[in-house]
Coordinates of C-alpha atoms and ligand atoms in Angstrom, one line a residue:
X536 CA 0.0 0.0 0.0
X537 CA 1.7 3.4 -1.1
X538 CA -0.7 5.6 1.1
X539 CA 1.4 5.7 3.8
X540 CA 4.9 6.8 2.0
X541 CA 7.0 10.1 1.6
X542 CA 5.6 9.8 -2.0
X543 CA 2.2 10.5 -0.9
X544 CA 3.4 13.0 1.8
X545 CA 4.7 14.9 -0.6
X546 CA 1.9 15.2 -2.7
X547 CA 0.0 16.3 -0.2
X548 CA 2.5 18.9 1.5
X549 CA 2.6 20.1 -2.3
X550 CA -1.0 19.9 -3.4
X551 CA -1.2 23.3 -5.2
X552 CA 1.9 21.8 -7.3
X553 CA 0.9 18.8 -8.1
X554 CA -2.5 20.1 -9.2
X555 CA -1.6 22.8 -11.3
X556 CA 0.7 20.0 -13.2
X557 CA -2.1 17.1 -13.1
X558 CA -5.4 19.4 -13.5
X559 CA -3.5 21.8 -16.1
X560 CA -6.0 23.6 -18.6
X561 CA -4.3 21.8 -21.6
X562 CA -5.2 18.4 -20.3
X563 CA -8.6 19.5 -18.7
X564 CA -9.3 21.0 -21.9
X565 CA -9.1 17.6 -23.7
X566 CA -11.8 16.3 -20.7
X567 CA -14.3 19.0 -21.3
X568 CA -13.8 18.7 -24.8
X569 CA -12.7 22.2 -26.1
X570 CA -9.2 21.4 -26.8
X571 CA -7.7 23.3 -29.7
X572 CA -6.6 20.3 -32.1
X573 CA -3.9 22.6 -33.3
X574 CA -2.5 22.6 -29.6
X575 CA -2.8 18.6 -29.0
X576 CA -0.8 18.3 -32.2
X577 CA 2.4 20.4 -31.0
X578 CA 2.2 18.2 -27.6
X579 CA 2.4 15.4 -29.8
X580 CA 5.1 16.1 -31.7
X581 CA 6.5 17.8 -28.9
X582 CA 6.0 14.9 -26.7
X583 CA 7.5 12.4 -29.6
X584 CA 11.2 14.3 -29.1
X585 CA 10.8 14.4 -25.2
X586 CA 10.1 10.6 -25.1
X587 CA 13.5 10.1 -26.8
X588 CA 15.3 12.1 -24.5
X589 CA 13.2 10.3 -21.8
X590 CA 14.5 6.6 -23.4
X591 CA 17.9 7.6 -22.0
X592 CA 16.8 8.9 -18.9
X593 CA 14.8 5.7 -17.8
X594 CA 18.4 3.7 -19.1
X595 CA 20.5 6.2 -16.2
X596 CA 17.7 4.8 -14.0
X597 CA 18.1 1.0 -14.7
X598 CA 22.2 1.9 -14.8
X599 CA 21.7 3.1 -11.1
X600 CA 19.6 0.7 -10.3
X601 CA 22.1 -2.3 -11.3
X602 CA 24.7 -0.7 -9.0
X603 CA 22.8 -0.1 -6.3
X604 CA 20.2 -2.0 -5.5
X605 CA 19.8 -5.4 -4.7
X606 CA 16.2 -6.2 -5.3
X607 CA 13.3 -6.5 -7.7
X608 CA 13.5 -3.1 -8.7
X609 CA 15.2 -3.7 -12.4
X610 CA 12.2 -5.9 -13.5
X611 CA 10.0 -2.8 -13.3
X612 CA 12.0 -0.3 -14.6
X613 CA 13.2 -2.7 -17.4
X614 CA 9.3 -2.9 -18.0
X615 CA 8.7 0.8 -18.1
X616 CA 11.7 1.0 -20.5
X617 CA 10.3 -1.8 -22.5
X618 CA 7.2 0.0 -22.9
X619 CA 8.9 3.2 -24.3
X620 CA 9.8 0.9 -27.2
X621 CA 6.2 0.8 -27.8
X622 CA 5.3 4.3 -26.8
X623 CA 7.8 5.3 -29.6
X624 CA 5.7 3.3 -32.5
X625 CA 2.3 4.7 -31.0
X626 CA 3.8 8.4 -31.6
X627 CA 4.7 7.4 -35.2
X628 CA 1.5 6.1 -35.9
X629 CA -0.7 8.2 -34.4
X630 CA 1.6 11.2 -35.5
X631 CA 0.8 9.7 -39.3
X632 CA -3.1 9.9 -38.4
X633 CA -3.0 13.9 -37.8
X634 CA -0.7 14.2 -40.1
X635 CA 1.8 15.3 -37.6
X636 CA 5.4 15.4 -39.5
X637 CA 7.9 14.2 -36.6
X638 CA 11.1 14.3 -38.7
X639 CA 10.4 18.0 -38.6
X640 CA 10.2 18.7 -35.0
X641 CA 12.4 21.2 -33.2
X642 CA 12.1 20.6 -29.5
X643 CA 10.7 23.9 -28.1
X644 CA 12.1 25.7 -25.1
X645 CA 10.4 24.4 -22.0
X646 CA 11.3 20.6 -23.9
X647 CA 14.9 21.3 -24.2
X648 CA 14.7 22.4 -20.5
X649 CA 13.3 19.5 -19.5
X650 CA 15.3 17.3 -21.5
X651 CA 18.8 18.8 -19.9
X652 CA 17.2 18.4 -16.9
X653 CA 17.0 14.6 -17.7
X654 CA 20.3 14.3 -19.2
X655 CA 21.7 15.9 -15.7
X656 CA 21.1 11.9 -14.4
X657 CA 24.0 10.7 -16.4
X658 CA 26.4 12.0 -13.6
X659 CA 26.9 8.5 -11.4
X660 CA 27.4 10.7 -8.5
X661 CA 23.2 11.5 -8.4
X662 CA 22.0 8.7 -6.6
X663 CA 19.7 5.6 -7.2
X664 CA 16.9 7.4 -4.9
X665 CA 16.9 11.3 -6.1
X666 CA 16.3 9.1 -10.0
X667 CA 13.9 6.7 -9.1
X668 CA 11.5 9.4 -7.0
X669 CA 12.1 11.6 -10.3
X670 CA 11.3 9.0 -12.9
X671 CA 8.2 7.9 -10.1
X672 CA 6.7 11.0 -10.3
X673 CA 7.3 12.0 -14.0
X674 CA 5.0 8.8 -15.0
X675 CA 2.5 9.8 -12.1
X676 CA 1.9 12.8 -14.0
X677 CA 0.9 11.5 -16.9
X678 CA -1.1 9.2 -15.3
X679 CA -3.0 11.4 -12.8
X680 CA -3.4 13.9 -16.0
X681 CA -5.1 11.7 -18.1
X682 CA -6.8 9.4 -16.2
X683 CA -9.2 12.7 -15.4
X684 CA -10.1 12.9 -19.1
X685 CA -11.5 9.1 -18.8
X686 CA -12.8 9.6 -15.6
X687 CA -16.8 9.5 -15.3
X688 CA -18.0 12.5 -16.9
X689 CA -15.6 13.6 -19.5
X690 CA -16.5 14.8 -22.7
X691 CA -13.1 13.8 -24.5
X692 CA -13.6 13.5 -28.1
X693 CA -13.3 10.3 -29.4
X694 CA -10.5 10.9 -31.6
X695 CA -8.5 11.2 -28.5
X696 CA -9.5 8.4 -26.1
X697 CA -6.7 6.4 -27.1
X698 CA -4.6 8.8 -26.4
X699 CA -5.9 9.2 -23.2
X700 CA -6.2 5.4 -22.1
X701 CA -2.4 5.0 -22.7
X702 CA -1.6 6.6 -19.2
X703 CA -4.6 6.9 -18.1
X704 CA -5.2 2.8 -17.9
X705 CA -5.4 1.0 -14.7
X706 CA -2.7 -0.7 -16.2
X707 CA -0.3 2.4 -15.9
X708 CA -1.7 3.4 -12.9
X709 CA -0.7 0.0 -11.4
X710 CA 3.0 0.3 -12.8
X711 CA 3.2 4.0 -11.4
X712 CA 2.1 2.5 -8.0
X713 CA 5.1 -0.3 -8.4
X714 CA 7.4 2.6 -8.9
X715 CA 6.2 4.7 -6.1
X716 CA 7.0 1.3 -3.5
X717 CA 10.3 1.4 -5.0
X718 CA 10.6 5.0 -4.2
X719 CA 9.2 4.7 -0.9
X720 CA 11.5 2.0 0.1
X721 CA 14.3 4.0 -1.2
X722 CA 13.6 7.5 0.8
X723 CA 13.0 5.5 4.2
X724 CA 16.2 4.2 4.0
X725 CA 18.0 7.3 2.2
X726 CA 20.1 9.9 4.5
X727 CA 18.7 13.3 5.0
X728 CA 20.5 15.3 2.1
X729 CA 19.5 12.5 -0.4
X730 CA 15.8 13.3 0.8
X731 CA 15.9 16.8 0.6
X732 CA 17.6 16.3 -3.0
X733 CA 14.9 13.9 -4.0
X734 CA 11.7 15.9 -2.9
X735 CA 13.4 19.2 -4.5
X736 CA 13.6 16.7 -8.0
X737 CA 9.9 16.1 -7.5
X738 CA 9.2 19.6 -7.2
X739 CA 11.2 20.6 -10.3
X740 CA 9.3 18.1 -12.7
X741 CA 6.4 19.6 -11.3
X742 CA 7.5 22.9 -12.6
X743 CA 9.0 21.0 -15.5
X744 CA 5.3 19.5 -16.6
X745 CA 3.7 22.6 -16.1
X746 CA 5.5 24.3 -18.6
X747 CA 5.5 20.9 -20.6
X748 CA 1.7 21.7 -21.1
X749 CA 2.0 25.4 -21.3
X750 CA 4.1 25.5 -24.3
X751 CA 2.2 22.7 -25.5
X752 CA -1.3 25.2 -25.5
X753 CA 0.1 28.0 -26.3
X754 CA 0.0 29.5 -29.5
X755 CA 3.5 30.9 -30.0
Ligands
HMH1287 C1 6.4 15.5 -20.7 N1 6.1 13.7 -19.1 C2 6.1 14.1 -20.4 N2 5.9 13.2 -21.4 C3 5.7 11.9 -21.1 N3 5.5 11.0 -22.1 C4 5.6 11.5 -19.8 C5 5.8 12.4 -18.8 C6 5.3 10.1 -19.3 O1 5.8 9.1 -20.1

């Protein structure tokens, strides 16, 4: 049961934060149904480059992980990386369907921010914890974002259900939870510092998926 964690503690202590990233008008704009196709077509594009970038990320993890854990923890993050195989052909395709051209994407600011931000994980000295609470709560995101547009009562178009299922599913939200155990084991053993690091990494892909979504909306 995760309820109990510094995860969850966290979210709570940081409610306005984690709302204005999981309940952003982008994404609560696809639930009440007057999203701007124009707009979900940048994040898609957009969100094509970020998932390469995010490949790499998710491989620092599993690198960590080998050296410094000594559990179960690899299965589940080799089964989150496995499934970015598979995120990457769903972009393709469903960049094909609206006509999305991905060869021609240039990552946008707020991307590129986020994607050093990422590629700051390659340094061995950040440890297993601080990168498994990040990589946690970068999923969660996703997940608590779109599971509100398939929640009861949405008016989501149809052409964007999919869309919304893939990290939206009980399926993800299941894999999120393994991911948050592994966190929480890690922080209630972790020193103090490594803590403090972690929780400000949580807060700074907050920030980072806010502006994710912002540039993603706006029209600029
Ligand atoms: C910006 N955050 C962003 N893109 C994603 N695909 C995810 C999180 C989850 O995989």
């Amino acid at each position: 049961d995760g309820d109990g964690g510094t995860a969850a503690a966290w979210m709570a202590t940081h409610r306005g934060m984690y709302e204005r990233a999981t309940r952003h008008p982008f994404t609560v704009s696809i639930r009440d149904g007057s999203i701007d196709l124009a707009a979900f077509k940048r994040w898609l594009g957009q969100d094509y480059t970020f998932v390469q970038g995010f490949v790499a990320f998710v491989a620092s993890v599993l690198l960590k992980c080998c050296k410094e854990s000594d559990s179960s923890d690899m299965e589940t993050i080799l089964g989150g990386l496995a499934s970015l195989s598979d995120e990457l052909s769903w972009f393709k395709k469903e960049a094909a369907k609206w006509s999305v051209d991905l060869a021609g994407i240039s990552p946008l600011s707020s991307n590129m921010e986020y994607c050093r931000f990422l590629q700051s994980f390659d340094d061995p000295e950040i440890s297993y914890t601080v990168a498994i609470t990040t990589f946690w709560i970068i999923e969660t995101v996703y997940q608590d974002s779109f599971a509100f547009c398939i929640e009861e009562g949405n008016k989501t178009p149809g052409e964007l259900l999919r869309t919304c299922q893939r990290w939206g599913s009980p399926e993800f939200k299941l894999y999120c939870q393994s991911l948050q155990q592994i966190a929480d084991r890690c922080l209630a053993n972790a020193p103090p510092d490594v803590v403090k690091s972690a929780e400000e990494a949580f807060l700074r892909v907050l920030e980072l998926e806010t502006g994710f979504w912002d540039m993603s909306s706006s029209q600029s």
